[in-house]
Amino acid sequence: MSLLFLGDQPHIDSWYPIRNMQSFDMHCTRYQEPVIIKGLTEKGKEIFGEIPDLDQMLGKECTALRITGFPEDVTHNLFVCAQNEWMHSSIVAIERKGDRFAGARLAQIGFSGGEPREVALGVYPMDWTYDPGLLTREWAGIKHMLLKLCDWCEPQADAQLHMVNVHKENNYQDISISLINPSTETKRIDHCALFNSNPTQALFESNDIELKPGERKTITALTDKRSPGLHNYSLQVDGTTTHQSTEHVVSQNASENPIGFGASSHLGYRQNYQSAEQKHFIRELKKRGCQYFRMNVPWEEIEPEPGVYDWGLTDDMLAFAEAEGLCLAFWMFATTRGCGLGDAGVPAWTLKEPAIDRDGNPGNFPSIWSPFYREHYFNMVEAFCKRYAEHPTLNRFILDFGNSDFPYGYYYYVNDTTLFDYSPHERKAFVLYLREQRSLNLDEINTIYENNFKAFDDVPVPLVEQKEAWGYYLDFRTWSIGQGMDHVVSLIRKHAPKKCPPDVPGHGLGSIADISANYYDVKRRHLNEERKFQQHLTRLHNAAETWGGEAWQVGGSYKEFDDALFGSLRFNASYNTVPGPDLNVYGEDLARIAYIRRSIMGAERRHPRIAYMGRNSWNDYHAFGQVAARLDQSADYLHKSHRFDFSCYDLFIMPTRDAHGQSGTGGGGALHVPSDEPWYWLLRESVEKGLNLLVFPETCAIGQDKVQKTFLRQVCEIDDIAYGASKQRTITCPQAFGGGTLTGTCKQIIHQDNDEVLLTDENGEAILIKRPLGQGSLIIAGFDDFDNSIDGDFNYTQNMTMSEHSICRLIHYLGIEALDVRSEQSCVYKDKLQYKDLEFFIAYSHNTEAIQQKFSVRLDQACERAVDLATGEAFALSNDGDWHHFDMTVYPRKGRYLQFGI
C-alpha cells in the first residue's frame, strides 16, 4: 500500500513536536527547517511537469519539514531550496526498498505551523502565529502537485539491490537482487541486469522471470571478492534503471579500531523496549558502516516514579546489540522536557522545585542545585552503573549532569540565553560560590554589583544587564555543571570503572568541526608531558589519550556533516558520532561518511612546527588562527591548559587580544592565555631553546592592568618595549618578506638600539622587531588581526590564497618550510596523513568559490595515482623525488579525501 500525506504526519495528543517519533513507525525520519524555494529538481520536473503559478512561491520562506525514508529507501527531493541546496524540502517522493513496504511508495507535501510545543506542554506562553507553509489558499499549484503525486504513488513492480554497503575487503558478502510484484496480476520480466562502471557489460544477467501476484524472488548476483574503493551499481529491469547503490570497500590495511564511527539516537520510546522499526533502522545503519551506537536513555524512561527503576528498555537494547554484534554506549543527557533534543527528558516529578526565570515563571527544568533533584539523579546514576558494570556489550557510560551547556535548557531552544535560574537554590549556591570559590567579601561583591547589600543573604542572581556580576554568574554556571559532572564521573569510576570514558564526561565535543578540536589532538600527543603539572592547570573538558565527538548538526546530510568528518580525521579523533540519524538521514550519505572515516581513521599528520592561540569563531574572518589553520605548514591550535615544552615548534603566535566573550549558550568567558606566572617561565624556557614567539600590542602593552601582560613583559624581559601612535601606515616589504607593500593601521614600536628591525613604515618607524632570547627570539608586532590592520582585507571565505598575508610573510622570513604539502598557501584546510603504509591527502574549503590548485605532497613511496574516497575521482601524479604533484579543484564545503596508490 502506498501513502500520500498532505501536511504533517500524525502526532500524539496535543503535542506538535519538531521531532515526532511516530514518523519512525512509518519508516520515515523528519526534522523541521525553514525553506526558501528556488525551483524544481530533475525528479520534481519529471513528476510535476509545469506547476501553475510556481513563480508565486519562488523566494518565499516556508516553515516546513525535511522528510526521508529509512536508509534502504530512495528519497527524492522535489524542490531545490535556497538556504541549503543539499537538503530535502518538505515535498518528497519516496520509493520503498525494504522488505516491509516492498514496491510501495510514499509522498508528502509537508508543512508545519501548529501550536508551539511550549504552549502545548505548558512550558512557556509563547505566541502562536499560524503559518500554513506551502498550503496557502492563494497558490493554485498545490492542487496540481497533489494530483500528480497521487498518480506517482501507484504501487509498482520493483527490483531492489541488497548489500552491505560498507565493509573491509576481506569481509565481503554476496550482493543479491529482489524482484517484487505488488499487483494482483502476474508480471513477466524479460531481462534483469546488474551493471557497475561499464554500462555495456553486465556483471549479472537473468532472463524470462515470471512473478505471480504478490510474489517476491531473491537472486544472488555477485559472490566474488571486490577490490578496495567505490563500486557504483545500477540495476536495470527491461531497460529501465530501478535501483542504484554504492558498495564502499575499505582497504584491509586500514585501522582495526572497532568503535571509530557510530551514530547516536535521540529517541523517546514510550515503552520499555525498542520497537521493531528501531531495530530495523539500526541494522540498516550497521550495513552502512556504523560500528557502535550511542543510545540515548531518557531518565524518565528508567525512573518513572521516584526511586522506582524499570530496566526493561536498557536490557532490551543490550540484548539486541549483542545479537547483532554491535557495541553500545548508554548516553543520558538530562534534557529539558520538550526542549527539542528528544521526545523525552527529565521525569515530570523532578519539577517539584523547578528553575525560575527572571520574571518569576517556573521553567521546564529543575534547579540543578535543588537537593531533591541532586539526590534522585545521583542515586539513579549509581543504580544504573551497578547494574551494567560488567556487561560485555556496553562500551561506556556517557552520563551527563544538569543539562550540560544549557543550564536553563528550555530557553536555549528559543534563542534567549539570558533567562537563567533565579530560584532560591540557585541564589544560595551562587553566593556560596562567590564566597568560597572566588574568595570575595561583601564589600567586593557590592563593588561588582554596584550596590550596597547589608548581608550575603541579600545578594541575588544578577541580571544580564549587570555586566560584571553577570560574568561571575556565567563562570558560576560553568563551575556548577563541572561540579555536578565530577560527582557523576566519581560514581561511574566507583561502580563501573571499566565503563568510564577517558574523555569524561565522554559525550564528545560539541562540534568536532571547529578548529578548537585541535586542542584535543595536542592534548593527546603531549598528555604524558602535562602530567607533571597540577591537574587543575592542565584540565580540559573531554581531553584524554582517546577522544572524539560529533557534529552539532542534526537532521543533516553528507554535506552538512562533511566538515565534522574532516575535523575528526585531520585531528585524529578516536571516534566520530553522527548525531541523531533517526531525525533525518540518507543511506548513501551515511555510507560515504562511514567509508571515508573508516578508511582514514588513525592516520597521523607530522607534528606541526607552528602553534597559535586566540580567537577561533567561524566568523572571525580576519583571525590569525584561521590563517594558521590553513597554512601549507601544518599548525597546532593551543589552549591555555596546554603545558609542555613549546620548543617543539618553530613559531608560536600569541593572541592579539587576551580575552574572548561569553559563548552563545551561556558559557563563561575566559582568558585565552593563563594568568599564572609559571606558565610564562615555561614559555620563556621554550624561547631560549629556539622558539620564535610572536606577540602583539594588546598582549604586551605597557600601562595595561591585566596580570598576564605583566608576566609576559617581566618574564620575557620586554618591559622596555613601548608603543607609539596607532595610525594608517604603508609598509614596503624587503625580499626576505616576499616584497610588495602592506597598508593598514599599526602602532609604532619604541624599542632598544640592539633590537633587529624587520619591518618599517614609510617614515622609517618600526612596526615589527626581533629580539634574541637564548637560541630563540621574541618577534614584536605593531599590528594585529582586526579589520583595520595590515591584513584587514583577508577573509577565508573570499581569498583564494594567503601568500600575501603577514603571517605567511613571517614564515617565509623565518625559513619554516612546508614539509609535507605545498600549494602556494592556497586558502584551504589541508594536511598529509599516514597510517602505517597508507598515505592520504585531505583538503577542505570554506571559500565561496571553487579553488583550482596545483598541490604537491611528499610521499614515502612512489605512486602514479590518487583516488578521492568521497567521489571515486582519480588523479594522475607526476613526481620529482619524494614530491608528487597533481592538479585538483577544491569545492566549497566539500572535503577532498585522497588515498594514494589505491
PDB file of N, CA, C and O in Angstrom, residues 619-675:
ATOM      1  N   ASN A 619      33.169  32.921  12.314  1.00  0.00           N
ATOM      2  CA  ASN A 619      33.008  34.179  11.592  1.00  0.00           C
ATOM      3  C   ASN A 619      34.084  35.201  11.933  1.00  0.00           C
ATOM      4  O   ASN A 619      33.941  36.380  11.638  1.00  0.00           O
ATOM      5  N   ASP A 620      35.169  34.756  12.558  1.00  0.00           N
ATOM      6  CA  ASP A 620      36.330  35.632  12.753  1.00  0.00           C
ATOM      7  C   ASP A 620      37.193  35.558  11.496  1.00  0.00           C
ATOM      8  O   ASP A 620      38.236  34.912  11.460  1.00  0.00           O
ATOM      9  N   TYR A 621      36.727  36.225  10.455  1.00  0.00           N
ATOM     10  CA  TYR A 621      37.329  36.054   9.138  1.00  0.00           C
ATOM     11  C   TYR A 621      38.767  36.563   9.066  1.00  0.00           C
ATOM     12  O   TYR A 621      39.524  36.148   8.194  1.00  0.00           O
ATOM     13  N   HIS A 622      39.146  37.468   9.977  1.00  0.00           N
ATOM     14  CA  HIS A 622      40.495  38.033   9.941  1.00  0.00           C
ATOM     15  C   HIS A 622      41.445  37.323  10.903  1.00  0.00           C
ATOM     16  O   HIS A 622      42.638  37.597  10.877  1.00  0.00           O
ATOM     17  N   ALA A 623      40.941  36.467  11.774  1.00  0.00           N
ATOM     18  CA  ALA A 623      41.744  35.935  12.871  1.00  0.00           C
ATOM     19  C   ALA A 623      42.973  35.184  12.372  1.00  0.00           C
ATOM     20  O   ALA A 623      42.898  34.388  11.441  1.00  0.00           O
ATOM     21  N   PHE A 624      44.123  35.461  13.019  1.00  0.00           N
ATOM     22  CA  PHE A 624      45.353  34.764  12.663  1.00  0.00           C
ATOM     23  C   PHE A 624      45.190  33.252  12.797  1.00  0.00           C
ATOM     24  O   PHE A 624      45.816  32.480  12.074  1.00  0.00           O
ATOM     25  N   GLY A 625      44.366  32.828  13.754  1.00  0.00           N
ATOM     26  CA  GLY A 625      44.136  31.393  13.925  1.00  0.00           C
ATOM     27  C   GLY A 625      43.537  30.750  12.694  1.00  0.00           C
ATOM     28  O   GLY A 625      43.877  29.623  12.338  1.00  0.00           O
ATOM     29  N   GLN A 626      42.639  31.476  12.022  1.00  0.00           N
ATOM     30  CA  GLN A 626      42.039  30.939  10.804  1.00  0.00           C
ATOM     31  C   GLN A 626      43.071  30.842   9.674  1.00  0.00           C
ATOM     32  O   GLN A 626      42.998  29.969   8.823  1.00  0.00           O
ATOM     33  N   VAL A 627      44.027  31.760   9.678  1.00  0.00           N
ATOM     34  CA  VAL A 627      45.108  31.696   8.692  1.00  0.00           C
ATOM     35  C   VAL A 627      46.006  30.507   9.006  1.00  0.00           C
ATOM     36  O   VAL A 627      46.314  29.686   8.134  1.00  0.00           O
ATOM     37  N   ALA A 628      46.442  30.399  10.258  1.00  0.00           N
ATOM     38  CA  ALA A 628      47.361  29.328  10.649  1.00  0.00           C
ATOM     39  C   ALA A 628      46.767  27.954  10.383  1.00  0.00           C
ATOM     40  O   ALA A 628      47.477  27.021   9.991  1.00  0.00           O
ATOM     41  N   ALA A 629      45.456  27.826  10.559  1.00  0.00           N
ATOM     42  CA  ALA A 629      44.810  26.530  10.344  1.00  0.00           C
ATOM     43  C   ALA A 629      44.834  26.101   8.884  1.00  0.00           C
ATOM     44  O   ALA A 629      44.641  24.923   8.582  1.00  0.00           O
ATOM     45  N   ARG A 630      45.093  27.056   7.966  1.00  0.00           N
ATOM     46  CA  ARG A 630      45.054  26.762   6.527  1.00  0.00           C
ATOM     47  C   ARG A 630      46.434  26.807   5.875  1.00  0.00           C
ATOM     48  O   ARG A 630      46.544  26.686   4.658  1.00  0.00           O
ATOM     49  N   LEU A 631      47.476  26.961   6.658  1.00  0.00           N
ATOM     50  CA  LEU A 631      48.821  27.072   6.099  1.00  0.00           C
ATOM     51  C   LEU A 631      49.287  25.781   5.440  1.00  0.00           C
ATOM     52  O   LEU A 631      48.829  24.687   5.796  1.00  0.00           O
ATOM     53  N   ASP A 632      50.228  25.903   4.499  1.00  0.00           N
ATOM     54  CA  ASP A 632      50.910  24.714   3.987  1.00  0.00           C
ATOM     55  C   ASP A 632      51.737  24.074   5.102  1.00  0.00           C
ATOM     56  O   ASP A 632      51.931  22.856   5.114  1.00  0.00           O
ATOM     57  N   GLN A 633      52.231  24.904   6.002  1.00  0.00           N
ATOM     58  CA  GLN A 633      52.952  24.405   7.172  1.00  0.00           C
ATOM     59  C   GLN A 633      51.918  24.059   8.234  1.00  0.00           C
ATOM     60  O   GLN A 633      51.243  24.942   8.763  1.00  0.00           O
ATOM     61  N   SER A 634      51.780  22.796   8.558  1.00  0.00           N
ATOM     62  CA  SER A 634      50.748  22.371   9.497  1.00  0.00           C
ATOM     63  C   SER A 634      50.923  23.072  10.840  1.00  0.00           C
ATOM     64  O   SER A 634      52.045  23.333  11.284  1.00  0.00           O
ATOM     65  N   ALA A 635      49.795  23.417  11.491  1.00  0.00           N
ATOM     66  CA  ALA A 635      49.824  24.196  12.728  1.00  0.00           C
ATOM     67  C   ALA A 635      48.952  23.567  13.794  1.00  0.00           C
ATOM     68  O   ALA A 635      47.980  22.866  13.503  1.00  0.00           O
ATOM     69  N   ASP A 636      49.310  23.828  15.049  1.00  0.00           N
ATOM     70  CA  ASP A 636      48.508  23.420  16.201  1.00  0.00           C
ATOM     71  C   ASP A 636      47.797  24.636  16.775  1.00  0.00           C
ATOM     72  O   ASP A 636      48.349  25.749  16.783  1.00  0.00           O
ATOM     73  N   TYR A 637      46.589  24.421  17.287  1.00  0.00           N
ATOM     74  CA  TYR A 637      45.844  25.457  17.989  1.00  0.00           C
ATOM     75  C   TYR A 637      45.903  25.111  19.469  1.00  0.00           C
ATOM     76  O   TYR A 637      45.474  24.029  19.873  1.00  0.00           O
ATOM     77  N   LEU A 638      46.448  26.002  20.284  1.00  0.00           N
ATOM     78  CA  LEU A 638      46.701  25.722  21.689  1.00  0.00           C
ATOM     79  C   LEU A 638      45.665  26.370  22.596  1.00  0.00           C
ATOM     80  O   LEU A 638      45.154  27.447  22.313  1.00  0.00           O
ATOM     81  N   HIS A 639      45.408  25.689  23.693  1.00  0.00           N
ATOM     82  CA  HIS A 639      44.512  26.149  24.741  1.00  0.00           C
ATOM     83  C   HIS A 639      45.354  26.563  25.944  1.00  0.00           C
ATOM     84  O   HIS A 639      46.500  26.123  26.089  1.00  0.00           O
ATOM     85  N   LYS A 640      44.796  27.390  26.804  1.00  0.00           N
ATOM     86  CA  LYS A 640      45.573  27.838  27.969  1.00  0.00           C
ATOM     87  C   LYS A 640      45.902  26.697  28.925  1.00  0.00           C
ATOM     88  O   LYS A 640      46.779  26.830  29.779  1.00  0.00           O
ATOM     89  N   SER A 641      45.236  25.563  28.785  1.00  0.00           N
ATOM     90  CA  SER A 641      45.537  24.414  29.641  1.00  0.00           C
ATOM     91  C   SER A 641      46.716  23.589  29.139  1.00  0.00           C
ATOM     92  O   SER A 641      47.136  22.658  29.808  1.00  0.00           O
ATOM     93  N   HIS A 642      47.267  23.903  27.970  1.00  0.00           N
ATOM     94  CA  HIS A 642      48.408  23.161  27.456  1.00  0.00           C
ATOM     95  C   HIS A 642      49.690  23.612  28.163  1.00  0.00           C
ATOM     96  O   HIS A 642      50.003  24.805  28.201  1.00  0.00           O
ATOM     97  N   ARG A 643      50.418  22.650  28.678  1.00  0.00           N
ATOM     98  CA  ARG A 643      51.696  22.942  29.335  1.00  0.00           C
ATOM     99  C   ARG A 643      52.686  21.850  28.975  1.00  0.00           C
ATOM    100  O   ARG A 643      52.627  20.738  29.500  1.00  0.00           O
ATOM    101  N   PHE A 644      53.549  22.177  28.033  1.00  0.00           N
ATOM    102  CA  PHE A 644      54.614  21.254  27.647  1.00  0.00           C
ATOM    103  C   PHE A 644      55.741  22.084  27.043  1.00  0.00           C
ATOM    104  O   PHE A 644      55.672  23.319  27.027  1.00  0.00           O
ATOM    105  N   ASP A 645      56.769  21.451  26.582  1.00  0.00           N
ATOM    106  CA  ASP A 645      57.902  22.163  26.014  1.00  0.00           C
ATOM    107  C   ASP A 645      57.527  22.695  24.634  1.00  0.00           C
ATOM    108  O   ASP A 645      57.474  21.958  23.659  1.00  0.00           O
ATOM    109  N   PHE A 646      57.274  23.994  24.548  1.00  0.00           N
ATOM    110  CA  PHE A 646      56.823  24.603  23.295  1.00  0.00           C
ATOM    111  C   PHE A 646      57.947  24.752  22.264  1.00  0.00           C
ATOM    112  O   PHE A 646      57.689  25.192  21.144  1.00  0.00           O
ATOM    113  N   SER A 647      59.158  24.384  22.625  1.00  0.00           N
ATOM    114  CA  SER A 647      60.244  24.486  21.650  1.00  0.00           C
ATOM    115  C   SER A 647      60.143  23.407  20.573  1.00  0.00           C
ATOM    116  O   SER A 647      60.962  23.390  19.652  1.00  0.00           O
ATOM    117  N   CYS A 648      59.150  22.529  20.672  1.00  0.00           N
ATOM    118  CA  CYS A 648      58.875  21.597  19.574  1.00  0.00           C
ATOM    119  C   CYS A 648      58.331  22.349  18.357  1.00  0.00           C
ATOM    120  O   CYS A 648      58.207  21.763  17.273  1.00  0.00           O
ATOM    121  N   TYR A 649      57.997  23.625  18.531  1.00  0.00           N
ATOM    122  CA  TYR A 649      57.523  24.464  17.426  1.00  0.00           C
ATOM    123  C   TYR A 649      58.631  25.436  17.004  1.00  0.00           C
ATOM    124  O   TYR A 649      59.528  25.774  17.784  1.00  0.00           O
ATOM    125  N   ASP A 650      58.539  25.912  15.766  1.00  0.00           N
ATOM    126  CA  ASP A 650      59.427  26.971  15.282  1.00  0.00           C
ATOM    127  C   ASP A 650      58.835  28.351  15.541  1.00  0.00           C
ATOM    128  O   ASP A 650      59.581  29.323  15.716  1.00  0.00           O
ATOM    129  N   LEU A 651      57.506  28.429  15.551  1.00  0.00           N
ATOM    130  CA  LEU A 651      56.828  29.716  15.723  1.00  0.00           C
ATOM    131  C   LEU A 651      55.594  29.525  16.583  1.00  0.00           C
ATOM    132  O   LEU A 651      54.799  28.610  16.357  1.00  0.00           O
ATOM    133  N   PHE A 652      55.447  30.396  17.588  1.00  0.00           N
ATOM    134  CA  PHE A 652      54.287  30.386  18.481  1.00  0.00           C
ATOM    135  C   PHE A 652      53.632  31.759  18.332  1.00  0.00           C
ATOM    136  O   PHE A 652      54.230  32.781  18.657  1.00  0.00           O
ATOM    137  N   ILE A 653      52.383  31.787  17.829  1.00  0.00           N
ATOM    138  CA  ILE A 653      51.655  33.042  17.617  1.00  0.00           C
ATOM    139  C   ILE A 653      50.731  33.272  18.807  1.00  0.00           C
ATOM    140  O   ILE A 653      49.783  32.519  19.032  1.00  0.00           O
ATOM    141  N   MET A 654      51.018  34.302  19.575  1.00  0.00           N
ATOM    142  CA  MET A 654      50.207  34.636  20.747  1.00  0.00           C
ATOM    143  C   MET A 654      48.890  35.281  20.307  1.00  0.00           C
ATOM    144  O   MET A 654      48.766  35.747  19.159  1.00  0.00           O
ATOM    145  N   PRO A 655      47.892  35.361  21.201  1.00  0.00           N
ATOM    146  CA  PRO A 655      46.626  36.015  20.844  1.00  0.00           C
ATOM    147  C   PRO A 655      46.808  37.504  20.601  1.00  0.00           C
ATOM    148  O   PRO A 655      47.684  38.144  21.194  1.00  0.00           O
ATOM    149  N   THR A 656      45.991  38.059  19.716  1.00  0.00           N
ATOM    150  CA  THR A 656      46.014  39.510  19.518  1.00  0.00           C
ATOM    151  C   THR A 656      45.191  40.232  20.572  1.00  0.00           C
ATOM    152  O   THR A 656      45.322  41.436  20.754  1.00  0.00           O
ATOM    153  N   ARG A 657      44.308  39.520  21.221  1.00  0.00           N
ATOM    154  CA  ARG A 657      43.565  40.027  22.380  1.00  0.00           C
ATOM    155  C   ARG A 657      43.674  38.969  23.456  1.00  0.00           C
ATOM    156  O   ARG A 657      43.747  37.790  23.175  1.00  0.00           O
ATOM    157  N   ASP A 658      43.637  39.378  24.712  1.00  0.00           N
ATOM    158  CA  ASP A 658      43.878  38.414  25.771  1.00  0.00           C
ATOM    159  C   ASP A 658      42.612  37.767  26.308  1.00  0.00           C
ATOM    160  O   ASP A 658      42.666  36.948  27.205  1.00  0.00           O
ATOM    161  N   ALA A 659      41.445  38.117  25.793  1.00  0.00           N
ATOM    162  CA  ALA A 659      40.207  37.532  26.319  1.00  0.00           C
ATOM    163  C   ALA A 659      39.197  37.427  25.211  1.00  0.00           C
ATOM    164  O   ALA A 659      39.252  38.137  24.214  1.00  0.00           O
ATOM    165  N   HIS A 660      38.262  36.500  25.382  1.00  0.00           N
ATOM    166  CA  HIS A 660      37.152  36.401  24.445  1.00  0.00           C
ATOM    167  C   HIS A 660      35.848  36.499  25.214  1.00  0.00           C
ATOM    168  O   HIS A 660      35.816  36.299  26.423  1.00  0.00           O
ATOM    169  N   GLY A 661      34.788  36.760  24.526  1.00  0.00           N
ATOM    170  CA  GLY A 661      33.500  36.973  25.169  1.00  0.00           C
ATOM    171  C   GLY A 661      32.819  35.684  25.555  1.00  0.00           C
ATOM    172  O   GLY A 661      33.319  34.588  25.329  1.00  0.00           O
ATOM    173  N   GLN A 662      31.636  35.812  26.140  1.00  0.00           N
ATOM    174  CA  GLN A 662      30.885  34.637  26.558  1.00  0.00           C
ATOM    175  C   GLN A 662      30.343  33.896  25.345  1.00  0.00           C
ATOM    176  O   GLN A 662      30.169  34.449  24.271  1.00  0.00           O
ATOM    177  N   SER A 663      30.087  32.621  25.542  1.00  0.00           N
ATOM    178  CA  SER A 663      29.549  31.820  24.445  1.00  0.00           C
ATOM    179  C   SER A 663      28.063  32.095  24.282  1.00  0.00           C
ATOM    180  O   SER A 663      27.398  32.578  25.186  1.00  0.00           O
ATOM    181  N   GLY A 664      27.540  31.746  23.117  1.00  0.00           N
ATOM    182  CA  GLY A 664      26.133  31.996  22.830  1.00  0.00           C
ATOM    183  C   GLY A 664      25.191  31.155  23.650  1.00  0.00           C
ATOM    184  O   GLY A 664      24.027  31.458  23.779  1.00  0.00           O
ATOM    185  N   THR A 665      25.680  30.055  24.225  1.00  0.00           N
ATOM    186  CA  THR A 665      24.818  29.189  25.018  1.00  0.00           C
ATOM    187  C   THR A 665      24.969  29.448  26.511  1.00  0.00           C
ATOM    188  O   THR A 665      24.564  28.639  27.323  1.00  0.00           O
ATOM    189  N   GLY A 666      25.579  30.576  26.838  1.00  0.00           N
ATOM    190  CA  GLY A 666      25.622  30.946  28.243  1.00  0.00           C
ATOM    191  C   GLY A 666      26.830  30.458  28.986  1.00  0.00           C
ATOM    192  O   GLY A 666      26.876  30.520  30.206  1.00  0.00           O
ATOM    193  N   GLY A 667      27.848  29.947  28.304  1.00  0.00           N
ATOM    194  CA  GLY A 667      29.057  29.517  28.980  1.00  0.00           C
ATOM    195  C   GLY A 667      29.855  30.700  29.471  1.00  0.00           C
ATOM    196  O   GLY A 667      29.712  31.822  29.000  1.00  0.00           O
ATOM    197  N   GLY A 668      30.745  30.473  30.416  1.00  0.00           N
ATOM    198  CA  GLY A 668      31.527  31.557  30.975  1.00  0.00           C
ATOM    199  C   GLY A 668      32.608  32.050  30.036  1.00  0.00           C
ATOM    200  O   GLY A 668      33.165  31.295  29.261  1.00  0.00           O
ATOM    201  N   GLY A 669      32.903  33.336  30.126  1.00  0.00           N
ATOM    202  CA  GLY A 669      34.014  33.882  29.366  1.00  0.00           C
ATOM    203  C   GLY A 669      35.330  33.491  30.018  1.00  0.00           C
ATOM    204  O   GLY A 669      35.379  33.106  31.174  1.00  0.00           O
ATOM    205  N   ALA A 670      36.428  33.589  29.287  1.00  0.00           N
ATOM    206  CA  ALA A 670      37.717  33.196  29.847  1.00  0.00           C
ATOM    207  C   ALA A 670      38.831  33.857  29.060  1.00  0.00           C
ATOM    208  O   ALA A 670      38.649  34.280  27.927  1.00  0.00           O
ATOM    209  N   LEU A 671      40.010  33.931  29.682  1.00  0.00           N
ATOM    210  CA  LEU A 671      41.188  34.445  29.012  1.00  0.00           C
ATOM    211  C   LEU A 671      41.722  33.392  28.049  1.00  0.00           C
ATOM    212  O   LEU A 671      41.617  32.196  28.291  1.00  0.00           O
ATOM    213  N   HIS A 672      42.342  33.848  26.974  1.00  0.00           N
ATOM    214  CA  HIS A 672      42.976  32.917  26.048  1.00  0.00           C
ATOM    215  C   HIS A 672      44.238  32.312  26.641  1.00  0.00           C
ATOM    216  O   HIS A 672      44.604  31.188  26.320  1.00  0.00           O
ATOM    217  N   VAL A 673      44.930  33.074  27.466  1.00  0.00           N
ATOM    218  CA  VAL A 673      46.218  32.633  27.988  1.00  0.00           C
ATOM    219  C   VAL A 673      46.140  32.506  29.506  1.00  0.00           C
ATOM    220  O   VAL A 673      45.298  33.130  30.155  1.00  0.00           O
ATOM    221  N   PRO A 674      46.997  31.685  30.098  1.00  0.00           N
ATOM    222  CA  PRO A 674      46.960  31.510  31.553  1.00  0.00           C
ATOM    223  C   PRO A 674      47.293  32.800  32.290  1.00  0.00           C
ATOM    224  O   PRO A 674      47.967  33.696  31.756  1.00  0.00           O
ATOM    225  N   SER A 675      46.841  32.887  33.525  1.00  0.00           N
ATOM    226  CA  SER A 675      47.086  34.086  34.334  1.00  0.00           C
ATOM    227  C   SER A 675      48.048  33.790  35.483  1.00  0.00           C
ATOM    228  O   SER A 675      48.148  34.578  36.420  1.00  0.00           O
TER     229      SER A 675
END
